Tab-separated table of C-alpha atoms in Angstrom:
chain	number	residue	atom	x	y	z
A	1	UNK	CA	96.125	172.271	43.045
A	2	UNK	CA	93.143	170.419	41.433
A	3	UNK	CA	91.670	170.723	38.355
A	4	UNK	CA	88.955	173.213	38.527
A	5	UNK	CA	89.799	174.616	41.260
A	6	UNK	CA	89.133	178.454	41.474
A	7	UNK	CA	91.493	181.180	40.370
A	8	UNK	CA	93.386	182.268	43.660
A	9	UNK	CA	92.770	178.875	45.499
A	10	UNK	CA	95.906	178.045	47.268
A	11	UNK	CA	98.193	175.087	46.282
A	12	UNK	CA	99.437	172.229	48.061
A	13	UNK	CA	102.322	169.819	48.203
A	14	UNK	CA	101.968	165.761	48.942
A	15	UNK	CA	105.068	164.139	50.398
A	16	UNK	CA	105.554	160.720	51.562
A	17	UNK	CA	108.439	158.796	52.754
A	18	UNK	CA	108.915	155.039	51.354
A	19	UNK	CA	112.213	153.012	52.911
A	20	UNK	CA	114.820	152.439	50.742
A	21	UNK	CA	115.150	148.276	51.548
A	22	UNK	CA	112.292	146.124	52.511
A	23	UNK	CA	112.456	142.453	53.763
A	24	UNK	CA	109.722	140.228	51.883
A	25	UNK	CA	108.840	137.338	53.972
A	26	UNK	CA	106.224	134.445	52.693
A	27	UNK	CA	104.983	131.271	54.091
A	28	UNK	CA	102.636	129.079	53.582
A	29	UNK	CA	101.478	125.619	54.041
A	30	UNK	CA	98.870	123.178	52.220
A	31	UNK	CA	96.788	120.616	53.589
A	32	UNK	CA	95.907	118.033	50.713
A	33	UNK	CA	92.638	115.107	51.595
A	34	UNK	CA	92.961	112.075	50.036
A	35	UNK	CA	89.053	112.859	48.832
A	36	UNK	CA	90.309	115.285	46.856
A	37	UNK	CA	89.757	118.226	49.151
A	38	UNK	CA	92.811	120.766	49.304
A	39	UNK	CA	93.279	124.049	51.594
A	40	UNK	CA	95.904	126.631	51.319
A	41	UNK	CA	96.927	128.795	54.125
A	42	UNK	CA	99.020	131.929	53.377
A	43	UNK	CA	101.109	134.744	54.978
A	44	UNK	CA	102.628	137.422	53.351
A	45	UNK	CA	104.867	140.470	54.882
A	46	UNK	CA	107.110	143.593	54.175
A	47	UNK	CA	108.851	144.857	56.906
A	48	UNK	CA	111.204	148.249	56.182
A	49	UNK	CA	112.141	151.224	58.836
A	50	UNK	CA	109.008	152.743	58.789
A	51	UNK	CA	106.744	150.280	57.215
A	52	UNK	CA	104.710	147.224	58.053
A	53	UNK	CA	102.835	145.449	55.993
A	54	UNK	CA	100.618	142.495	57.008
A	55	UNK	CA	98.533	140.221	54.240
A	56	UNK	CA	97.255	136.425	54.581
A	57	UNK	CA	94.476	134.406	52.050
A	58	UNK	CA	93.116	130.873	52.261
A	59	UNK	CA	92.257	128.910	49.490
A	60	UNK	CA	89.829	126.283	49.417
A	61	UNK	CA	89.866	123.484	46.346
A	62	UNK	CA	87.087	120.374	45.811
A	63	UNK	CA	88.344	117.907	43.269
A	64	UNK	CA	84.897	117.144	41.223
């Protein structure tokens, strides 16, 4: 139940399932100027019976 919830309110139960093994899979690749410019494209994912997970970033970096 929550806190404060009134005398007599009813309860309730939270139940999730998580998979017991997960594959982690990363790649990623950088692309490097010779003006001192560098980018950094990458992938991230989980991947289990029941679960999916999808991420990705980009990084961009200016020498100065």
């Amino acid at each position: 139940s929550f806190v404060g919830a009134p005398i007599g309110a009813p309860g309730f139960a939270i139940t999730s399932q998580i998979d017991k093994s997960v594959a982690d899979l990363g790649a990623g690749i950088d692309l490097i100027a010779t003006d001192g410019l560098a980018v950094r494209v990458q992938y991230d994912g989980q991947f289990g019976d029941t679960t999916t997970l999808h991420s990705g970033s980009t990084k961009i970096s200016i020498k100065f």
